[in-house]
């Protein structure tokens, strides 16, 4: 279909932009048992084939809750699990089973599946060094740990070999102990140590909206911080809150952009990364959308923008030479490196008024 061809053509700039970049993807345990997991895996495999370097960090909280609930209610303190020594065998078994499920999904190569011929290589290892959380407000979290360091060089070696790195929510100490970690902490620390280009968090809570039910498509770092402060005041424990919190930490630490996308919508990952408007919510610390004075290298983008309106007779025909000569009169709106709006202000000789012209969006 022609619309599919146009979509593919319009994705070309993003294919070129993302090739060779490093993305860290957060895949929570809640998403792993969902029907859409196969599509998510296929889309991640497609990113790998398009030259994106991928680190997948999976969670297993819901699976661990189910496993431990068969014995007794999980002990929680300030949103963290109190991991007792006797809980560790069950946690290791559950995390291992979740990891094996993902590795099996990446190995699917049936002719009837999108993974046919992909031959995805998935690698892991002892890349995360951990230390105990210790005692918080009088409660010993025991074998619940936090990230001490991430072996970025070891991960890069695997990424440069074209493989996907799969990290589990476990860390190892210098004394050979294993600690239960928060997978979001693992993802953020990995993104920071790798100087990743993006952090992507899958979320199954639905769109992120404000108090008026208006969906947030983009958030500056400051806007995200204010949103989290309001949500924290309501003692929010949703997946959305923790996903956005991870995105804020990553961007605040130097990652240029972070995305929260739906785990339920088929193709949400591809739509977010390979279309101009995306599908989820993006947190950014760089200049994603700006209004600024036009420059000479904007002329081709402006010509492409105004050409359809010139053909319809709505705008006066302007040549490239004329635009270059009058570029100082123009202001443009740029979104993700693409000119999406322009307008000219031609001052009259009295310099107290002027004519607004060549407005196009």
XYZ file of C-alpha atoms in Angstrom:
361
model
C 0.000 0.000 0.000
C 1.138 3.540 -0.758
C 0.805 4.669 2.886
C 3.095 1.827 3.986
C 5.655 2.842 1.372
C 5.481 6.476 2.488
C 5.881 5.441 6.154
C 8.949 3.404 5.249
C 10.455 6.281 3.300
C 9.801 8.759 6.098
C 11.495 6.415 8.577
C 14.768 6.523 6.628
C 16.194 9.570 8.478
C 15.591 7.813 11.796
C 17.140 4.569 10.542
C 20.270 6.541 9.650
C 20.216 8.509 12.911
C 19.859 5.454 15.185
C 22.396 3.184 13.455
C 25.379 2.562 15.742
C 23.697 4.203 18.755
C 23.339 2.515 22.157
C 19.875 2.058 23.668
C 19.103 0.590 27.097
C 15.642 -1.011 27.208
C 13.730 -1.648 30.454
C 11.392 -4.646 30.224
C 9.469 -5.077 33.518
C 8.330 -8.473 34.717
C 4.673 -7.474 34.252
C 5.245 -7.227 30.492
C 6.949 -10.581 30.074
C 3.803 -12.646 30.567
C 1.658 -10.484 28.285
C 0.396 -11.621 24.850
C 2.268 -8.744 23.160
C 5.697 -9.992 24.301
C 6.322 -11.775 20.988
C 5.788 -8.524 19.073
C 8.069 -6.626 21.467
C 10.825 -9.210 20.988
C 10.408 -9.082 17.193
C 10.650 -5.268 17.228
C 13.772 -5.372 19.414
C 15.283 -7.884 16.994
C 14.482 -5.521 14.118
C 16.307 -2.693 15.900
C 19.314 -4.977 16.250
C 19.236 -5.761 12.518
C 19.107 -2.008 11.788
C 22.396 -1.521 13.607
C 21.195 -0.332 17.027
C 23.308 -1.522 19.965
C 20.899 -2.867 22.582
C 21.114 -3.605 26.288
C 17.932 -5.247 27.619
C 17.356 -5.103 31.379
C 14.490 -7.324 32.494
C 12.559 -7.268 35.729
C 10.910 -10.111 37.612
C 9.052 -8.439 40.480
C 5.616 -9.850 39.643
C 7.055 -13.329 39.090
C 8.936 -13.176 42.412
C 5.797 -11.941 44.203
C 3.866 -14.920 42.839
C 6.620 -17.337 43.834
C 7.034 -16.029 47.375
C 3.288 -15.558 47.948
C 2.916 -19.326 47.847
C 4.945 -19.398 51.055
C 4.099 -16.097 52.795
C 3.412 -12.443 52.049
C 6.479 -10.580 50.706
C 8.062 -8.137 53.167
C 8.300 -4.593 51.761
C 9.831 -1.413 53.190
C 9.719 1.982 51.423
C 9.006 0.291 48.100
C 11.911 -2.142 48.451
C 11.686 -5.858 49.081
C 13.237 -7.174 52.273
C 15.138 -10.114 50.796
C 15.868 -12.727 53.437
C 18.539 -15.353 53.006
C 15.911 -18.090 52.841
C 14.167 -16.201 49.982
C 17.222 -16.178 47.713
C 16.884 -19.713 46.255
C 13.327 -18.951 45.112
C 14.377 -15.533 43.749
C 17.327 -16.992 41.833
C 15.084 -19.696 40.394
C 12.439 -17.164 39.332
C 14.880 -14.656 37.814
C 16.624 -17.483 35.979
C 13.346 -18.826 34.573
C 12.360 -15.325 33.408
C 15.718 -14.824 31.736
C 15.534 -18.234 30.007
C 12.067 -17.337 28.714
C 13.455 -14.180 27.104
C 16.471 -15.962 25.645
C 14.148 -18.573 24.143
C 11.999 -15.793 22.635
C 15.051 -14.242 20.962
C 15.951 -17.665 19.555
C 12.657 -18.088 17.681
C 13.430 -18.539 14.005
C 10.347 -20.204 12.550
C 9.657 -19.309 8.896
C 6.204 -18.012 9.879
C 7.594 -15.563 12.462
C 9.114 -12.062 12.087
C 12.280 -13.505 13.680
C 12.953 -15.816 10.713
C 16.562 -15.446 9.622
C 17.409 -12.915 12.351
C 19.884 -15.181 14.205
C 19.971 -12.903 17.230
C 22.913 -13.344 19.588
C 22.058 -12.731 23.263
C 24.872 -12.498 25.797
C 25.118 -11.921 29.544
C 27.617 -12.137 32.387
C 28.751 -10.736 35.705
C 28.662 -7.138 34.513
C 26.933 -5.710 37.602
C 28.726 -5.449 40.936
C 26.433 -4.877 43.905
C 26.509 -3.980 47.570
C 23.826 -4.379 50.264
C 21.249 -1.645 50.780
C 21.871 -2.064 54.480
C 19.607 -0.715 57.219
C 17.004 1.914 56.242
C 14.993 3.517 59.061
C 15.770 0.638 61.355
C 14.886 -2.105 58.845
C 17.646 -4.386 57.541
C 16.951 -5.102 53.863
C 19.343 -8.055 54.078
C 20.006 -9.435 50.562
C 18.376 -6.513 48.771
C 21.231 -4.645 47.147
C 22.075 -1.614 45.063
C 24.408 -1.201 42.108
C 28.033 -0.522 43.011
C 29.452 -0.534 39.469
C 28.758 -1.665 35.897
C 31.419 -3.175 33.636
C 30.821 -0.837 30.704
C 33.914 -1.988 28.798
C 32.830 -5.632 28.950
C 29.340 -4.730 27.719
C 30.723 -2.631 24.847
C 32.850 -5.551 23.693
C 29.725 -7.673 23.285
C 27.737 -4.844 21.659
C 30.502 -4.262 19.131
C 30.215 -7.932 18.186
C 26.606 -7.321 17.127
C 25.016 -9.141 20.084
C 22.264 -8.007 22.433
C 23.292 -7.775 26.095
C 20.694 -9.140 28.528
C 20.999 -8.012 32.155
C 19.010 -9.549 35.021
C 18.085 -7.764 38.281
C 20.929 -9.444 40.171
C 24.354 -8.243 41.232
C 27.433 -9.885 42.671
C 29.713 -8.730 45.476
C 33.470 -9.060 45.803
C 32.858 -11.755 48.432
C 30.821 -13.870 45.994
C 27.360 -13.039 47.361
C 24.329 -12.496 45.125
C 22.018 -9.538 45.743
C 18.474 -8.908 44.576
C 18.413 -5.567 42.698
C 15.804 -3.163 41.395
C 15.875 -3.630 37.619
C 15.273 0.100 37.027
C 18.427 0.904 39.018
C 20.388 -1.593 36.912
C 19.045 -0.009 33.706
C 19.790 3.581 34.738
C 23.290 2.788 35.974
C 24.036 0.821 32.805
C 22.784 3.705 30.650
C 24.941 6.217 32.524
C 28.099 4.101 32.509
C 27.682 3.284 28.802
C 26.836 6.910 27.975
C 23.798 5.502 26.177
C 21.933 7.578 23.632
C 18.501 6.504 24.900
C 16.764 4.802 27.799
C 13.470 3.135 26.804
C 11.012 1.974 29.460
C 8.066 -0.286 28.624
C 4.993 0.491 30.711
C 1.552 -1.157 30.902
C -0.315 1.604 32.810
C -1.605 3.389 29.718
C -0.832 6.920 28.467
C 0.805 9.473 30.778
C -1.660 12.321 31.307
C -1.965 15.501 33.342
C -4.790 16.466 35.709
C -6.935 17.430 32.693
C -6.409 14.050 30.959
C -4.194 15.643 28.310
C -1.541 13.177 27.182
C 2.082 14.191 27.652
C 3.948 13.512 24.401
C 7.172 15.256 25.429
C 8.552 16.428 28.761
C 11.534 18.603 29.452
C 13.652 17.488 32.380
C 12.104 20.223 34.534
C 8.532 19.357 33.551
C 9.185 15.689 34.333
C 10.585 16.607 37.751
C 7.518 18.693 38.611
C 5.218 15.864 37.474
C 7.064 13.362 39.681
C 6.872 15.689 42.698
C 3.079 15.937 42.299
C 2.757 12.176 41.871
C 4.999 11.432 44.862
C 2.809 13.643 47.015
C -0.022 11.215 46.238
C 2.181 8.281 47.371
C 2.157 6.960 43.815
C 3.492 3.430 43.325
C 2.426 2.892 39.702
C 4.643 1.538 36.947
C 4.293 4.925 35.237
C 5.781 6.702 38.249
C 8.774 4.360 38.456
C 9.298 4.425 34.670
C 9.313 8.227 34.573
C 11.527 8.354 37.657
C 14.070 6.160 35.851
C 13.838 8.374 32.750
C 14.400 11.499 34.836
C 17.440 9.989 36.590
C 18.932 8.908 33.269
C 18.462 12.291 31.568
C 19.622 14.163 34.650
C 22.782 12.047 34.562
C 23.583 12.780 30.921
C 21.406 10.557 28.687
C 19.988 12.832 25.977
C 16.523 11.261 25.699
C 14.404 8.701 27.511
C 11.068 7.228 26.440
C 8.119 5.606 28.199
C 6.149 3.455 25.750
C 3.224 1.077 25.930
C 3.825 -2.626 26.437
C 0.288 -3.363 25.216
C 0.219 -1.524 21.873
C 1.638 -3.535 18.982
C 4.484 -1.652 17.298
C 4.777 1.068 19.963
C 8.577 0.766 20.001
C 8.919 1.211 16.229
C 6.422 4.053 16.154
C 8.241 5.875 18.958
C 11.665 5.574 17.350
C 10.917 5.778 13.611
C 8.140 8.376 13.313
C 8.258 12.085 13.988
C 5.477 12.195 16.591
C 6.175 8.839 18.252
C 3.727 6.863 20.362
C 4.665 7.361 24.004
C 6.146 10.048 26.242
C 9.668 11.354 25.717
C 11.778 13.016 28.410
C 14.632 15.049 26.969
C 17.502 17.252 28.022
C 18.460 18.449 24.530
C 16.661 20.782 22.115
C 13.974 18.492 20.688
C 11.540 21.205 19.594
C 12.635 24.814 19.217
C 11.598 28.105 17.604
C 14.605 30.093 16.387
C 15.932 32.466 13.760
C 16.401 30.806 10.377
C 19.843 29.934 9.003
C 21.053 29.373 5.448
C 21.157 25.603 5.942
C 17.395 25.710 6.684
C 16.496 26.842 3.164
C 15.940 23.373 1.676
C 13.671 22.412 4.572
C 11.716 25.653 4.156
C 11.346 25.064 0.391
C 9.942 21.572 1.008
C 7.541 23.001 3.586
C 6.108 25.826 1.467
C 6.097 24.056 -1.939
C 2.607 22.446 -1.553
C 1.093 25.802 -0.535
C 2.766 27.529 -3.468
C 1.337 24.943 -5.867
C -2.155 25.638 -4.479
C -1.683 29.397 -4.903
C -1.941 30.042 -1.169
C 1.605 31.398 -0.904
C 3.596 33.535 -3.320
C 6.281 31.586 -5.181
C 9.734 32.086 -3.619
C 12.946 30.884 -5.201
C 15.875 29.467 -3.295
C 17.884 32.573 -4.099
C 15.155 34.830 -2.664
C 14.921 32.797 0.543
C 18.687 32.910 0.971
C 18.710 36.690 0.413
C 15.861 37.264 2.907
C 16.812 34.573 5.427
C 17.325 37.226 8.142
C 13.573 37.904 8.050
C 12.578 34.292 8.755
C 11.870 32.352 11.917
C 11.548 28.566 11.857
C 10.188 25.873 14.115
C 12.394 22.792 14.251
C 11.332 19.413 15.637
C 13.926 16.678 15.997
C 16.104 18.273 13.329
C 13.270 18.738 10.790
C 11.808 22.128 9.822
C 8.056 21.900 10.519
C 7.119 25.597 10.501
C 8.325 28.929 9.156
C 7.225 32.554 8.968
C 8.744 35.808 7.724
C 8.445 39.282 9.198
C 9.256 42.026 6.682
C 9.668 45.367 8.465
C 8.222 48.506 6.848
C 10.397 51.541 6.322
C 9.078 53.249 9.460
C 10.439 50.253 11.464
C 7.437 50.385 13.811
C 5.371 47.835 11.880
C 5.850 45.037 9.427
C 4.206 42.398 7.263
C 3.809 38.794 8.370
C 4.337 36.541 5.335
C 5.172 33.035 4.150
C 3.647 31.344 7.198
C 3.502 27.591 6.861
C 3.306 24.682 9.312
